[in-house]
Coordinates of C-alpha atoms in Angstrom, one line a residue:
M27 CA -0.1 -0.1 0.1
S28 CA 1.6 3.2 -1.1
A29 CA -1.0 5.7 -0.6
Q30 CA -0.5 8.3 2.2
L31 CA -2.7 10.5 4.2
F32 CA -0.9 14.0 4.4
V33 CA -1.7 16.3 7.6
V34 CA -1.3 19.5 6.0
A35 CA -1.0 22.8 8.0
T36 CA -2.3 25.9 6.3
P37 CA -1.9 29.7 7.6
I38 CA -3.6 31.1 10.3
G39 CA -3.9 34.6 8.7
H40 CA -1.1 35.7 6.4
L41 CA -1.5 33.5 3.2
D42 CA 2.5 34.0 2.8
D43 CA 2.9 31.4 5.6
M44 CA 1.7 28.7 3.5
T45 CA 4.9 26.5 2.7
F46 CA 6.0 25.5 -0.9
R47 CA 5.6 21.9 0.3
A48 CA 1.9 22.4 1.4
V49 CA 0.9 23.9 -2.1
E50 CA 2.6 21.1 -3.9
V51 CA 1.0 18.3 -1.6
L52 CA -2.3 19.8 -2.3
K53 CA -2.1 19.6 -5.9
S54 CA -0.9 16.2 -5.9
V55 CA -3.3 14.4 -3.9
A56 CA -6.6 13.0 -5.3
V57 CA -8.9 14.7 -2.9
I58 CA -8.6 17.4 0.0
A59 CA -10.6 16.5 3.2
A60 CA -11.4 20.1 4.6
E61 CA -13.1 21.2 8.0
D62 CA -15.1 23.7 6.0
T63 CA -14.9 23.4 2.0
R64 CA -16.0 27.0 2.0
Q65 CA -13.3 28.1 3.9
S66 CA -10.6 25.9 2.1
I67 CA -11.8 27.0 -1.3
Q68 CA -10.7 30.5 -0.7
L69 CA -7.1 29.2 -0.1
L70 CA -7.0 26.9 -2.9
R71 CA -8.1 29.5 -5.3
H72 CA -5.2 32.0 -4.2
F73 CA -2.7 29.2 -4.8
N74 CA -4.4 27.9 -8.0
I75 CA -5.0 24.4 -6.6
I76 CA -7.8 22.6 -8.4
T77 CA -8.0 19.5 -6.5
P78 CA -11.3 18.3 -5.3
L79 CA -12.7 19.0 -1.7
T80 CA -14.6 16.8 0.6
A81 CA -16.1 17.8 3.9
C82 CA -14.5 16.2 7.1
H83 CA -15.5 17.8 10.2
D84 CA -16.8 17.2 13.9
H85 CA -20.3 16.5 12.6
N86 CA -19.7 14.2 9.8
E87 CA -16.1 12.5 10.4
N88 CA -17.5 9.2 11.9
M89 CA -19.6 8.9 8.6
V90 CA -17.0 9.7 6.0
I91 CA -13.9 7.8 7.7
D92 CA -14.9 4.6 5.7
Q93 CA -15.2 6.2 2.5
L94 CA -12.0 8.0 2.9
I95 CA -10.1 5.0 4.3
G96 CA -11.4 2.9 1.2
R97 CA -9.8 5.5 -1.1
L98 CA -6.8 5.4 0.6
K99 CA -6.8 1.6 0.3
N100 CA -7.2 1.9 -3.5
G101 CA -3.9 3.9 -3.7
E102 CA -5.3 7.6 -3.7
N103 CA -3.3 9.9 -1.5
I104 CA -5.7 12.5 0.7
A105 CA -4.8 15.6 2.5
L106 CA -6.4 16.7 5.7
V107 CA -6.6 20.4 6.2
S108 CA -8.7 22.2 9.0
D109 CA -9.9 25.8 8.4
A110 CA -6.5 27.4 9.5
G111 CA -3.3 26.1 11.3
T112 CA -2.2 22.4 12.0
P113 CA -5.2 19.8 11.6
L114 CA -6.1 18.2 15.1
I115 CA -4.9 21.1 17.5
S116 CA -8.6 21.8 18.6
D117 CA -9.6 20.8 15.1
P118 CA -11.1 17.9 13.5
G119 CA -9.2 15.0 12.1
F120 CA -8.0 12.8 15.0
K121 CA -10.6 9.9 14.2
L122 CA -9.5 9.7 10.6
V123 CA -5.9 9.9 11.6
R124 CA -6.2 7.3 13.9
A125 CA -8.0 4.9 11.4
A126 CA -5.7 5.5 9.0
Q127 CA -2.9 4.1 11.5
E128 CA -5.1 1.3 12.5
H129 CA -5.2 0.4 8.6
G130 CA -1.6 0.5 8.2
I131 CA -2.0 3.5 6.1
R132 CA 1.2 6.0 6.2
V133 CA 0.3 9.3 7.8
T134 CA 2.6 12.1 6.8
P135 CA 2.7 15.3 8.5
V136 CA 3.4 18.8 6.4
P137 CA 4.1 21.4 9.1
G138 CA 3.4 24.9 9.1
A139 CA 1.5 27.5 11.1
C140 CA 0.0 26.7 14.8
A141 CA -1.4 29.5 16.7
A142 CA -0.5 27.9 20.0
I143 CA 3.1 27.6 19.3
A144 CA 3.2 31.0 17.3
A145 CA 1.9 32.7 20.6
L146 CA 4.2 30.7 22.8
S147 CA 7.0 31.8 20.9
S148 CA 6.5 35.5 20.9
V149 CA 4.8 36.4 24.4
G150 CA 7.9 36.0 26.5
L151 CA 6.9 33.2 29.1
P152 CA 8.6 30.0 29.8
S153 CA 8.7 27.6 26.8
D154 CA 10.7 24.8 28.0
R155 CA 7.7 23.1 29.5
F156 CA 4.3 23.7 28.5
S157 CA 0.7 22.4 28.1
F158 CA -1.9 22.9 25.4
E159 CA -5.4 22.9 27.1
G160 CA -7.3 23.8 24.1
F161 CA -10.7 25.7 24.6
L162 CA -12.0 25.8 28.3
P163 CA -15.8 24.8 28.9
S164 CA -18.1 27.5 28.0
K165 CA -20.2 27.5 31.2
S166 CA -18.5 29.5 34.0
S167 CA -19.2 26.7 36.8
Q168 CA -17.3 24.1 34.5
R169 CA -14.6 26.5 33.7
L170 CA -13.7 27.2 37.2
L171 CA -13.8 23.7 38.0
Q172 CA -11.3 22.9 35.1
L173 CA -9.0 26.1 36.1
E174 CA -9.1 25.0 39.7
K175 CA -7.4 21.5 38.6
L176 CA -4.8 23.4 36.8
K177 CA -4.0 26.3 39.3
D178 CA -1.0 24.6 40.8
E179 CA 0.7 23.4 37.5
T180 CA 4.1 24.9 37.3
Q181 CA 4.6 24.7 33.4
T182 CA 3.1 27.4 31.1
L183 CA -0.3 26.7 30.0
I184 CA -1.7 27.5 26.7
F185 CA -5.4 28.3 25.9
Y186 CA -7.6 29.2 22.9
E187 CA -10.5 31.3 23.6
A188 CA -13.6 32.5 21.6
P189 CA -14.1 36.3 21.2
H190 CA -17.5 36.4 23.0
R191 CA -16.0 34.3 26.0
I192 CA -12.7 36.0 26.4
L193 CA -13.6 38.6 29.1
A194 CA -15.4 36.1 31.2
S195 CA -12.7 33.6 31.1
V196 CA -10.1 36.0 31.7
K197 CA -11.8 37.0 35.0
D198 CA -12.3 33.4 35.9
M199 CA -8.6 32.9 35.4
A200 CA -7.8 35.7 37.8
Q201 CA -10.0 34.5 40.3
V202 CA -8.7 31.1 40.5
F203 CA -4.8 31.7 39.4
G204 CA -4.7 34.9 41.0
A205 CA -4.6 38.6 39.6
D206 CA -0.9 38.6 39.5
R207 CA -0.4 35.6 37.5
P208 CA 1.5 36.6 34.1
V209 CA -0.3 36.2 31.0
G210 CA 0.6 36.3 27.3
F211 CA -2.4 37.5 25.0
A212 CA -2.0 36.8 21.4
R213 CA -4.9 37.9 19.1
E214 CA -5.3 37.9 15.4
I215 CA -1.6 36.3 14.8
T216 CA -0.4 37.4 11.4
K217 CA -3.3 39.4 10.6
T218 CA -3.9 43.0 10.2
F219 CA -5.0 43.7 13.8
E220 CA -2.2 41.6 15.5
T221 CA -1.8 42.0 19.2
I222 CA 0.7 40.5 21.3
K223 CA 1.2 41.4 24.7
K224 CA 2.4 40.2 28.4
M225 CA 0.8 41.6 31.4
T226 CA -0.8 40.2 34.7
L227 CA -4.2 38.7 34.6
A228 CA -5.7 41.9 36.2
E229 CA -4.1 44.1 33.8
L230 CA -5.4 42.2 30.8
V231 CA -9.1 42.1 32.5
S232 CA -8.8 46.0 32.6
L233 CA -7.4 45.8 28.9
I234 CA -10.2 44.2 27.7
E235 CA -12.7 45.9 29.4
R236 CA -11.4 49.4 28.2
D237 CA -10.9 48.2 24.6
H238 CA -13.6 46.4 22.9
N239 CA -11.7 45.4 19.9
Q240 CA -9.7 42.8 22.1
Q241 CA -12.7 40.8 22.2
K242 CA -12.7 40.2 18.4
G243 CA -10.7 37.8 16.3
E244 CA -8.8 34.6 17.1
I245 CA -7.4 34.3 20.5
V246 CA -4.5 32.7 22.5
L247 CA -3.9 32.6 26.0
V248 CA -0.3 32.0 27.4
I249 CA -0.5 31.7 31.3
G250 CA 2.6 31.4 33.3
G251 CA 2.9 28.6 35.5
A252 CA 2.3 28.3 39.2
A253 CA 5.3 29.4 41.5
K254 CA 7.2 26.2 42.7
E255 CA 7.2 25.9 46.3
V256 CA 10.5 26.6 48.2
D257 CA 12.3 23.3 49.3
L258 CA 13.2 24.0 52.8
D259 CA 16.1 21.7 52.6
Q260 CA 17.4 22.9 49.6
L261 CA 17.0 26.6 51.1
K262 CA 18.9 25.5 54.3
L263 CA 21.5 23.9 52.1
D264 CA 21.9 27.0 50.0
Q265 CA 22.2 29.2 53.3
L266 CA 25.0 27.0 54.5
L267 CA 26.9 26.7 51.4
T268 CA 26.8 30.5 50.8
R269 CA 28.2 31.3 54.3
L270 CA 31.0 28.6 54.1
L271 CA 31.9 29.6 50.5
E272 CA 32.8 33.3 51.9
D273 CA 35.8 31.3 53.9
L274 CA 36.4 28.1 52.0
S275 CA 37.0 26.6 48.7
V276 CA 34.3 24.9 46.7
K277 CA 35.4 21.3 47.7
A278 CA 36.2 22.1 51.5
A279 CA 32.9 24.0 51.8
S280 CA 30.9 21.2 50.3
Q281 CA 32.6 18.5 52.5
L282 CA 31.7 20.6 55.7
A283 CA 28.3 21.0 54.7
A284 CA 27.9 17.6 53.7
D285 CA 29.0 16.7 57.2
L286 CA 26.8 19.0 58.9
S287 CA 23.6 18.7 56.8
G288 CA 23.7 15.1 56.3
V289 CA 23.3 15.2 52.2
K290 CA 25.5 13.5 50.1
K291 CA 28.9 15.1 49.2
K292 CA 28.2 14.9 45.3
I293 CA 25.3 16.9 45.8
A294 CA 26.6 19.5 48.0
Y295 CA 29.5 19.9 45.6
Q296 CA 27.3 20.4 42.7
R297 CA 25.3 22.8 44.6
A298 CA 28.4 24.6 45.6
L299 CA 29.4 24.9 42.0
E300 CA 26.1 26.6 41.0
L301 CA 26.4 28.9 43.6
T302 CA 29.5 30.0 42.8
A303 CA 28.7 30.6 39.0
E304 CA 25.7 32.5 40.1
K305 CA 27.7 34.7 42.2
E306 CA 30.1 35.2 39.5
Q307 CA 27.3 36.0 37.0
D308 CA 25.9 38.7 39.2
K309 CA 29.2 40.5 39.7
L310 CA 29.7 40.4 35.9
D311 CA 26.3 41.7 35.2
R312 CA 26.8 44.4 38.0
D313 CA 30.2 45.3 36.3
L314 CA 28.3 45.7 32.9
N315 CA 25.7 48.1 34.3

């Protein structure tokens, strides 16, 4: 079986973000399975793509899977697209991809735009660990319950939100996460009225209330993670090492700290090296300023 299901990312606003590979794939396949054929036809016309479209969305995915899998088994390549961005990321397509995998059909990603990653890359919040949470429940009571489950998570959290719910959602976030929690607000990414700001949740509530335009368009919220609780044992070790390093070498200070605290010498030595490096960096920063 040589046919493939291509999962093709499309622009989230600026059409120049369409990749050359994505255009070629959409031109070469037998059919394009689209979330909304009316939306996708505009994109195809722009790039002179005449490949036939068929609908594949939340309401009909179960019904069209067998038909699409049948075509793939007959050797026809198919491309899957959503209205904008990467399919399956809060968009339809998961059931089709899973079915293709179960039938031994090769699934090939064609990477491109994704609003969640674009927002994360530009708002200035930690990106080493993050969790994509998609859309929160529409009802406030359910939304608050979901936020309560997430309030102690230390990784960055990424949400999509609808314009008509953005103010209520941000208010709920401020209530649960705390008004001072940092938030990245990314609206209409790559479009004419692109807005990317970083502030506190309280400040974002105020901004949205003052400026009704902030309740329009596609919105991504990037929430800073909860502050990690201070490890008291680690704090005591740091205090002990900091004092010992004022008079002793790293080796001697870490040996004495290990004897006094009961931690392993290897751990004390590694932490002593880190504290020494931090002290040297602080001195360098002060000298540069």
